[in-house]
mmCIF file of C-alpha atoms and ligand atoms in Angstrom:
data_model
loop_
_atom_site.group_PDB
_atom_site.id
_atom_site.type_symbol
_atom_site.label_atom_id
_atom_site.label_comp_id
_atom_site.label_asym_id
_atom_site.label_seq_id
_atom_site.Cartn_x
_atom_site.Cartn_y
_atom_site.Cartn_z
ATOM 1 C CA MET T 12 -13.797 -25.305 -8.010
ATOM 2 C CA LYS T 13 -15.611 -22.367 -9.571
ATOM 3 C CA SER T 14 -13.931 -19.336 -11.197
ATOM 4 C CA LEU T 15 -13.941 -16.134 -9.181
ATOM 5 C CA LYS T 16 -12.666 -12.571 -9.155
ATOM 6 C CA ALA T 17 -10.961 -10.819 -6.231
ATOM 7 C CA PHE T 18 -10.104 -7.174 -5.562
ATOM 8 C CA ALA T 19 -7.420 -5.791 -3.254
ATOM 9 C CA PRO T 20 -6.875 -2.079 -2.635
ATOM 10 C CA ALA T 21 -3.960 0.281 -3.078
ATOM 11 C CA THR T 22 -2.248 1.317 0.152
ATOM 12 C CA ILE T 23 -0.161 4.065 1.696
ATOM 13 C CA ALA T 24 2.795 2.420 3.405
ATOM 14 C CA ASN T 25 5.138 3.861 6.040
ATOM 15 C CA PHE T 26 2.691 6.699 6.773
ATOM 16 C CA ASN T 27 5.599 8.891 7.965
ATOM 17 C CA VAL T 28 6.076 7.217 11.335
ATOM 18 C CA GLY T 29 6.434 3.513 10.493
ATOM 19 C CA TYR T 30 8.912 2.615 7.771
ATOM 20 C CA ASP T 31 8.139 -0.970 6.659
ATOM 21 C CA ILE T 32 5.739 -1.562 9.567
ATOM 22 C CA LEU T 33 2.727 0.740 9.098
ATOM 23 C CA GLY T 34 0.223 1.151 6.287
ATOM 24 C CA LEU T 35 -3.358 2.003 5.461
ATOM 25 C CA SER T 36 -5.819 0.829 2.887
ATOM 26 C CA LEU T 37 -7.246 3.147 0.233
ATOM 27 C CA ASN T 38 -10.485 1.251 -0.325
ATOM 28 C CA ASN T 39 -11.673 2.251 -3.777
ATOM 29 C CA ILE T 40 -8.637 1.936 -6.041
ATOM 30 C CA GLY T 41 -6.850 -1.353 -6.491
ATOM 31 C CA ASP T 42 -6.218 -4.429 -8.602
ATOM 32 C CA GLU T 43 -8.490 -7.261 -9.664
ATOM 33 C CA ILE T 44 -7.592 -10.850 -10.423
ATOM 34 C CA GLU T 45 -9.743 -13.438 -12.155
ATOM 35 C CA PHE T 46 -9.045 -17.040 -11.161
ATOM 36 C CA VAL T 47 -9.980 -19.887 -13.487
ATOM 37 C CA PRO T 48 -9.093 -23.440 -12.355
ATOM 38 C CA ASN T 49 -7.170 -25.062 -15.220
ATOM 39 C CA GLY T 50 -7.225 -28.720 -14.170
ATOM 40 C CA THR T 51 -3.415 -29.000 -14.037
ATOM 41 C CA ASP T 52 -0.899 -28.581 -11.212
ATOM 42 C CA GLN T 53 0.572 -25.460 -12.846
ATOM 43 C CA ASN T 54 -0.409 -21.782 -12.562
ATOM 44 C CA LYS T 55 -0.450 -19.554 -15.602
ATOM 45 C CA ILE T 56 -0.704 -15.778 -16.078
ATOM 46 C CA THR T 57 -2.992 -15.554 -19.108
ATOM 47 C CA GLN T 58 -3.293 -11.759 -19.328
ATOM 48 C CA ILE T 59 -2.244 -8.558 -17.580
ATOM 49 C CA LEU T 60 -4.399 -5.549 -18.392
ATOM 50 C CA ASN T 61 -2.958 -2.025 -17.834
ATOM 51 C CA GLY T 62 0.370 -3.377 -16.616
ATOM 52 C CA PRO T 63 2.876 -2.914 -19.408
ATOM 53 C CA GLY T 64 6.216 -4.539 -18.668
ATOM 54 C CA LEU T 65 4.967 -6.771 -15.851
ATOM 55 C CA PRO T 66 6.177 -10.376 -16.173
ATOM 56 C CA LEU T 67 3.924 -13.117 -17.536
ATOM 57 C CA GLU T 68 6.290 -15.919 -16.458
ATOM 58 C CA ALA T 69 4.784 -17.809 -13.526
ATOM 59 C CA ASP T 70 8.021 -17.858 -11.533
ATOM 60 C CA LYS T 71 8.559 -14.093 -11.940
ATOM 61 C CA ASN T 72 5.075 -12.662 -11.478
ATOM 62 C CA CYS T 73 4.260 -11.815 -7.849
ATOM 63 C CA CYS T 74 0.680 -13.189 -8.143
ATOM 64 C CA SER T 75 1.594 -16.655 -9.406
ATOM 65 C CA VAL T 76 4.456 -16.856 -6.900
ATOM 66 C CA VAL T 77 2.013 -16.098 -4.057
ATOM 67 C CA VAL T 78 -0.352 -18.831 -5.286
ATOM 68 C CA ARG T 79 2.537 -21.285 -5.591
ATOM 69 C CA ARG T 80 3.699 -20.579 -2.031
ATOM 70 C CA MET T 81 0.178 -21.292 -0.759
ATOM 71 C CA GLN T 82 0.065 -24.544 -2.723
ATOM 72 C CA GLU T 83 3.473 -25.550 -1.362
ATOM 73 C CA ALA T 84 2.356 -24.845 2.216
ATOM 74 C CA LEU T 85 -0.657 -27.108 1.690
ATOM 75 C CA ASN T 86 1.247 -29.586 -0.457
ATOM 76 C CA HIS T 87 -1.774 -29.496 -2.742
ATOM 77 C CA PHE T 88 -1.495 -28.090 -6.250
ATOM 78 C CA GLU T 89 -4.745 -27.004 -7.893
ATOM 79 C CA GLY T 90 -3.499 -24.992 -10.867
ATOM 80 C CA VAL T 91 -5.176 -21.740 -11.924
ATOM 81 C CA ASP T 92 -5.155 -19.371 -14.869
ATOM 82 C CA LEU T 93 -4.816 -15.805 -13.628
ATOM 83 C CA LYS T 94 -5.976 -12.683 -15.408
ATOM 84 C CA ILE T 95 -4.624 -9.574 -13.685
ATOM 85 C CA ILE T 96 -6.395 -6.237 -14.119
ATOM 86 C CA LYS T 97 -4.242 -3.406 -12.783
ATOM 87 C CA GLY T 98 -6.266 -0.493 -11.419
ATOM 88 C CA PHE T 99 -3.396 1.972 -10.998
ATOM 89 C CA ASN T 100 0.194 2.471 -12.086
ATOM 90 C CA SER T 101 3.003 0.246 -10.967
ATOM 91 C CA GLY T 102 5.998 2.161 -9.603
ATOM 92 C CA SER T 103 3.640 4.802 -8.202
ATOM 93 C CA GLY T 104 4.272 4.200 -4.509
ATOM 94 C CA LEU T 105 0.672 3.227 -3.851
ATOM 95 C CA GLY T 106 1.423 -0.442 -3.338
ATOM 96 C CA SER T 107 0.901 -1.787 -6.842
ATOM 97 C CA SER T 108 2.722 -5.107 -6.460
ATOM 98 C CA SER T 109 1.131 -5.566 -3.049
ATOM 99 C CA ALA T 110 -2.423 -4.976 -4.286
ATOM 100 C CA SER T 111 -1.837 -7.714 -6.870
ATOM 101 C CA SER T 112 -0.152 -10.016 -4.340
ATOM 102 C CA ALA T 113 -2.939 -9.423 -1.815
ATOM 103 C CA ALA T 114 -5.663 -10.108 -4.408
ATOM 104 C CA ALA T 115 -3.802 -13.288 -5.415
ATOM 105 C CA ALA T 116 -3.588 -14.572 -1.832
ATOM 106 C CA PHE T 117 -7.147 -13.622 -0.951
ATOM 107 C CA GLY T 118 -8.727 -14.911 -4.170
ATOM 108 C CA TYR T 119 -6.898 -18.244 -4.218
ATOM 109 C CA ASN T 120 -7.770 -18.848 -0.575
ATOM 110 C CA GLU T 121 -11.443 -18.302 -1.367
ATOM 111 C CA LEU T 122 -11.215 -20.572 -4.404
ATOM 112 C CA ILE T 123 -9.885 -23.519 -2.411
ATOM 113 C CA GLY T 124 -12.265 -23.154 0.551
ATOM 114 C CA ARG T 125 -10.368 -20.810 2.885
ATOM 115 C CA PRO T 126 -7.744 -23.036 4.502
ATOM 116 C CA PHE T 127 -5.915 -19.897 5.714
ATOM 117 C CA SER T 128 -7.071 -16.988 7.876
ATOM 118 C CA ASN T 129 -6.799 -13.498 6.386
ATOM 119 C CA ARG T 130 -3.934 -12.758 8.770
ATOM 120 C CA GLU T 131 -2.040 -15.809 7.562
ATOM 121 C CA LEU T 132 -2.594 -14.651 3.978
ATOM 122 C CA VAL T 133 -0.605 -11.486 4.694
ATOM 123 C CA PHE T 134 2.604 -13.508 4.895
ATOM 124 C CA PHE T 135 1.941 -15.327 1.629
ATOM 125 C CA ALA T 136 1.253 -11.985 -0.048
ATOM 126 C CA ALA T 137 4.534 -10.673 1.382
ATOM 127 C CA GLU T 138 6.292 -13.331 -0.687
ATOM 128 C CA GLY T 139 4.960 -11.460 -3.726
ATOM 129 C CA GLU T 140 6.698 -8.351 -2.393
ATOM 130 C CA ARG T 141 9.918 -10.317 -2.163
ATOM 131 C CA VAL T 142 9.621 -11.137 -5.863
ATOM 132 C CA ALA T 143 8.699 -7.573 -6.830
ATOM 133 C CA CYS T 144 11.295 -5.628 -4.851
ATOM 134 C CA GLY T 145 13.520 -8.046 -2.959
ATOM 135 C CA SER T 146 12.033 -7.512 0.510
ATOM 136 C CA ALA T 147 9.043 -9.275 2.120
ATOM 137 C CA HIS T 148 7.814 -6.292 4.155
ATOM 138 C CA THR T 149 4.139 -6.392 5.162
ATOM 139 C CA ASP T 150 3.292 -2.680 5.475
ATOM 140 C CA ASN T 151 1.406 -2.649 2.147
ATOM 141 C CA VAL T 152 0.032 -6.191 1.957
ATOM 142 C CA ALA T 153 -1.341 -6.236 5.534
ATOM 143 C CA PRO T 154 -3.777 -3.308 5.059
ATOM 144 C CA SER T 155 -4.489 -4.427 1.495
ATOM 145 C CA ILE T 156 -5.827 -7.741 2.843
ATOM 146 C CA LEU T 157 -7.166 -6.714 6.253
ATOM 147 C CA GLY T 158 -8.256 -3.126 5.498
ATOM 148 C CA GLY T 159 -7.873 -0.069 7.734
ATOM 149 C CA ILE T 160 -4.623 0.933 9.428
ATOM 150 C CA ILE T 161 -2.273 -1.930 10.304
ATOM 151 C CA LEU T 162 0.885 -1.885 12.396
ATOM 152 C CA SER T 163 3.069 -4.957 11.832
ATOM 153 C CA ILE T 164 5.276 -5.652 14.841
ATOM 154 C CA GLY T 165 6.625 -9.003 13.668
ATOM 155 C CA GLY T 166 6.281 -11.951 11.364
ATOM 156 C CA SER T 167 3.268 -13.861 12.660
ATOM 157 C CA ALA T 168 -0.512 -13.488 12.500
ATOM 158 C CA GLU T 169 -0.802 -12.053 16.025
ATOM 159 C CA ASP T 170 1.831 -9.428 15.175
ATOM 160 C CA LEU T 171 -0.603 -7.553 12.909
ATOM 161 C CA LEU T 172 -2.220 -4.820 15.000
ATOM 162 C CA GLU T 173 -5.443 -3.338 13.641
ATOM 163 C CA LEU T 174 -5.417 0.289 14.784
ATOM 164 C CA PRO T 175 -8.601 2.355 15.116
ATOM 165 C CA VAL T 176 -9.567 4.299 11.978
ATOM 166 C CA PRO T 177 -10.939 7.743 12.864
ATOM 167 C CA GLU T 178 -14.180 8.634 11.144
ATOM 168 C CA ASN T 179 -14.340 11.285 8.491
ATOM 169 C CA LEU T 180 -10.680 11.225 7.434
ATOM 170 C CA TYR T 181 -9.771 11.443 3.764
ATOM 171 C CA ALA T 182 -6.524 10.451 2.095
ATOM 172 C CA ILE T 183 -5.622 12.551 -0.915
ATOM 173 C CA SER T 184 -2.845 11.085 -3.017
ATOM 174 C CA LEU T 185 -0.982 12.627 -5.896
ATOM 175 C CA PHE T 186 1.114 10.616 -8.300
ATOM 176 C CA PRO T 187 3.591 12.716 -10.309
ATOM 177 C CA LYS T 188 4.123 10.469 -13.285
ATOM 178 C CA ILE T 189 7.743 9.617 -12.901
ATOM 179 C CA LYS T 190 8.774 6.090 -12.080
ATOM 180 C CA ILE T 191 10.685 5.269 -8.912
ATOM 181 C CA LYS T 192 11.437 1.596 -8.347
ATOM 182 C CA THR T 193 10.995 0.496 -4.745
ATOM 183 C CA ALA T 194 14.260 -1.439 -4.888
ATOM 184 C CA ASP T 195 16.105 1.748 -5.964
ATOM 185 C CA SER T 196 14.508 3.998 -3.389
ATOM 186 C CA ARG T 197 15.396 1.482 -0.674
ATOM 187 C CA LYS T 198 19.032 1.540 -1.744
ATOM 188 C CA ILE T 199 19.412 5.274 -1.121
ATOM 189 C CA LEU T 200 18.467 4.947 2.561
ATOM 190 C CA ARG T 201 21.155 4.936 5.205
ATOM 191 C CA ASP T 202 21.516 1.962 7.503
ATOM 192 C CA GLU T 203 22.473 4.090 10.475
ATOM 193 C CA VAL T 204 20.346 6.744 12.165
ATOM 194 C CA ALA T 205 21.410 9.141 14.911
ATOM 195 C CA LEU T 206 20.077 8.178 18.327
ATOM 196 C CA ASN T 207 18.414 11.551 18.949
ATOM 197 C CA LYS T 208 16.405 11.113 15.736
ATOM 198 C CA VAL T 209 15.332 7.609 16.728
ATOM 199 C CA THR T 210 14.192 8.906 20.103
ATOM 200 C CA LYS T 211 12.021 11.567 18.506
ATOM 201 C CA GLN T 212 10.662 9.227 15.867
ATOM 202 C CA VAL T 213 9.657 6.655 18.492
ATOM 203 C CA ALA T 214 7.838 9.437 20.357
ATOM 204 C CA TYR T 215 5.957 10.370 17.179
ATOM 205 C CA MET T 216 4.900 6.758 16.587
ATOM 206 C CA GLY T 217 3.615 6.481 20.143
ATOM 207 C CA ALA T 218 1.782 9.787 19.853
ATOM 208 C CA PHE T 219 0.257 8.708 16.525
ATOM 209 C CA VAL T 220 -1.156 5.485 18.025
ATOM 210 C CA GLN T 221 -2.462 7.464 21.013
ATOM 211 C CA SER T 222 -4.137 9.965 18.652
ATOM 212 C CA LEU T 223 -6.039 7.143 16.930
ATOM 213 C CA HIS T 224 -7.239 5.700 20.231
ATOM 214 C CA THR T 225 -8.383 9.066 21.547
ATOM 215 C CA ASN T 226 -9.542 10.460 18.187
ATOM 216 C CA ASP T 227 -7.322 13.488 18.814
ATOM 217 C CA MET T 228 -6.799 15.047 15.389
ATOM 218 C CA ASN T 229 -4.513 17.755 16.725
ATOM 219 C CA LEU T 230 -2.143 15.118 18.110
ATOM 220 C CA PHE T 231 -2.587 13.048 14.923
ATOM 221 C CA SER T 232 -1.398 16.026 12.889
ATOM 222 C CA ARG T 233 1.531 16.835 15.206
ATOM 223 C CA SER T 234 2.721 13.244 15.323
ATOM 224 C CA LEU T 235 2.755 12.371 11.616
ATOM 225 C CA GLN T 236 6.332 13.386 10.959
ATOM 226 C CA ASP T 237 9.068 11.435 9.256
ATOM 227 C CA LEU T 238 12.551 12.380 10.450
ATOM 228 C CA ILE T 239 14.329 9.343 9.058
ATOM 229 C CA ILE T 240 13.211 8.398 5.538
ATOM 230 C CA GLU T 241 11.748 11.582 4.067
ATOM 231 C CA PRO T 242 14.965 13.655 4.062
ATOM 232 C CA SER T 243 16.542 11.252 1.515
ATOM 233 C CA ARG T 244 13.548 10.201 -0.533
ATOM 234 C CA SER T 245 11.875 13.592 -0.838
ATOM 235 C CA LEU T 246 14.800 14.721 -3.007
ATOM 236 C CA LEU T 247 13.547 12.340 -5.714
ATOM 237 C CA ILE T 248 10.065 13.893 -5.802
ATOM 238 C CA PRO T 249 9.604 17.110 -7.803
ATOM 239 C CA LYS T 250 8.082 20.014 -5.841
ATOM 240 C CA PHE T 251 7.894 18.018 -2.618
ATOM 241 C CA GLN T 252 8.342 20.987 -0.271
ATOM 242 C CA GLU T 253 5.920 23.143 -2.295
ATOM 243 C CA MET T 254 3.331 20.395 -1.996
ATOM 244 C CA ARG T 255 3.850 20.195 1.762
ATOM 245 C CA LYS T 256 3.320 23.940 2.081
ATOM 246 C CA ALA T 257 0.200 23.762 -0.072
ATOM 247 C CA VAL T 258 -1.308 20.919 1.956
ATOM 248 C CA MET T 259 -0.559 22.312 5.394
ATOM 249 C CA GLY T 260 -1.586 25.814 4.283
ATOM 250 C CA SER T 261 -4.970 24.622 3.035
ATOM 251 C CA GLY T 262 -6.080 22.847 6.193
ATOM 252 C CA GLY T 263 -4.482 19.413 5.694
ATOM 253 C CA LEU T 264 -3.634 17.393 8.799
ATOM 254 C CA ALA T 265 -0.605 15.593 7.402
ATOM 255 C CA PHE T 266 1.581 15.238 4.346
ATOM 256 C CA GLY T 267 4.244 12.761 3.336
ATOM 257 C CA ILE T 268 5.608 10.208 0.909
ATOM 258 C CA SER T 269 3.407 7.255 0.057
ATOM 259 C CA GLY T 270 5.504 4.105 0.393
ATOM 260 C CA SER T 271 8.680 4.463 -1.610
ATOM 261 C CA GLY T 272 7.235 7.304 -3.733
ATOM 262 C CA PRO T 273 6.920 9.134 -6.010
ATOM 263 C CA SER T 274 3.287 9.455 -4.879
ATOM 264 C CA VAL T 275 2.654 11.723 -1.938
ATOM 265 C CA PHE T 276 -0.315 11.685 0.415
ATOM 266 C CA ALA T 277 -2.218 14.251 2.410
ATOM 267 C CA ILE T 278 -4.800 13.617 5.113
ATOM 268 C CA ALA T 279 -7.783 15.904 5.575
ATOM 269 C CA GLU T 280 -10.720 15.863 7.965
ATOM 270 C CA GLY T 281 -14.083 15.984 6.212
ATOM 271 C CA GLU T 282 -15.063 16.049 2.573
ATOM 272 C CA VAL T 283 -14.968 19.829 2.218
ATOM 273 C CA SER T 284 -11.435 20.017 3.551
ATOM 274 C CA SER T 285 -10.362 17.094 1.335
ATOM 275 C CA LYS T 286 -11.493 19.049 -1.728
ATOM 276 C CA GLN T 287 -9.551 22.135 -0.634
ATOM 277 C CA VAL T 288 -6.412 20.094 -0.050
ATOM 278 C CA LEU T 289 -6.807 18.331 -3.386
ATOM 279 C CA LYS T 290 -7.107 21.656 -5.179
ATOM 280 C CA ALA T 291 -4.079 23.099 -3.390
ATOM 281 C CA LEU T 292 -2.024 20.044 -4.318
ATOM 282 C CA GLU T 293 -3.108 20.136 -7.958
ATOM 283 C CA ASN T 294 -2.285 23.843 -8.147
ATOM 284 C CA VAL T 295 1.352 23.116 -7.355
ATOM 285 C CA TYR T 296 1.653 21.281 -10.663
ATOM 286 C CA LYS T 297 -0.635 23.563 -12.660
ATOM 287 C CA SER T 298 2.026 25.311 -14.674
ATOM 288 C CA GLU T 299 4.217 22.206 -15.021
ATOM 289 C CA GLU T 300 4.567 19.934 -18.019
ATOM 290 C CA MET T 301 4.523 16.851 -15.812
ATOM 291 C CA SER T 302 1.296 14.880 -15.809
ATOM 292 C CA ILE T 303 -0.175 13.869 -12.481
ATOM 293 C CA GLN T 304 -2.916 11.616 -11.217
ATOM 294 C CA THR T 305 -4.840 12.232 -8.020
ATOM 295 C CA TYR T 306 -7.132 10.074 -5.891
ATOM 296 C CA VAL T 307 -9.338 10.855 -2.920
ATOM 297 C CA ASN T 308 -10.388 8.067 -0.546
ATOM 298 C CA GLN T 309 -12.324 8.191 2.672
ATOM 299 C CA LEU T 310 -10.539 5.976 5.196
ATOM 300 C CA ALA T 311 -12.478 2.967 6.436
ATOM 301 C CA ALA T 312 -11.725 -0.001 8.660
ATOM 302 C CA LYS T 313 -13.496 -2.520 6.430
ATOM 303 C CA SER T 314 -11.609 -1.721 3.287
ATOM 304 C CA GLY T 315 -9.458 -4.785 2.599
ATOM 305 C CA ALA T 316 -9.474 -7.519 -0.045
ATOM 306 C CA ARG T 317 -12.852 -8.822 -1.196
ATOM 307 C CA LEU T 318 -14.609 -10.889 -3.828
ATOM 308 C CA ILE T 319 -16.261 -9.029 -6.683
ATOM 309 C CA LYS T 320 -18.606 -10.016 -9.475
HETATM 310 N N1 HSE K 25 8.006 0.209 3.184
HETATM 311 C C1 HSE K 25 8.308 0.114 1.786
HETATM 312 C C2 HSE K 25 9.365 1.140 1.450
HETATM 313 C C3 HSE K 25 7.059 0.371 0.997
HETATM 314 O O1 HSE K 25 9.225 2.278 1.896
HETATM 315 O O2 HSE K 25 10.321 0.821 0.742
HETATM 316 C C4 HSE K 25 7.229 0.163 -0.477
HETATM 317 O O3 HSE K 25 7.108 -1.176 -0.813
#
């Protein structure tokens, strides 16, 4: 077995209409993992760059747990040393643990000759999510491995629906540098939702899928509304409503919380519009002490995990 390096991208999960079941890949920001076979049956985290506080213990780190689960499924234990290079902040809401888990699943699979399909890898990567936040949801790891926009309707490979990715759409994300743990922001959500809200939300999901298939950006914009999760979680994000106003007032198509926050996302059509939306978003925080980080990514279908040099 030769050493190799894998990359898996950051993701925007939930995307307003699909809590825990919908997500999209951001393509050019993400995590890298170097795999070096170590000739034993044990896996070791040798280094984590840019990830202060993340666990080095093999049974606590999401990457080594993902690799172990794959080895257990095969009943074949080819130990590896893992060096993790974080490309963006953990606790940002951009799928940090999932980018690492996805890179771990993808890279190890390549290293051992691809016994699993990419779709099967999603469920190993979800085990990394279980370690990181207590829930094995696939809305981040599925697009991080497969790329594009993925709707997960269940727990098997054929339940991962690859939705069409309209051309010329840009995701603008803004991370206000406060930390919100996914586990905490899941706890504040109510278990029960009023039936009339569910009815509307189901309509929005249907309309969203239709908008992708017909490339109808007006419908896309109208449908991307979150009636269930946003009312609770937006209270944790400073200037949330101001940001929404800024995005929608500067030509943005949609605005919402990225995953469990605190990052927010906006969607714009075309590069020019993406720059206007980015500027409007940044202006909201101009006079604030809080530091922010922004990213702009053009959406693409082929934007999942990959090998790098
Ligand atoms: N669907 C997840 C949530 C994404 O909103 O809690 C974060 O892991």
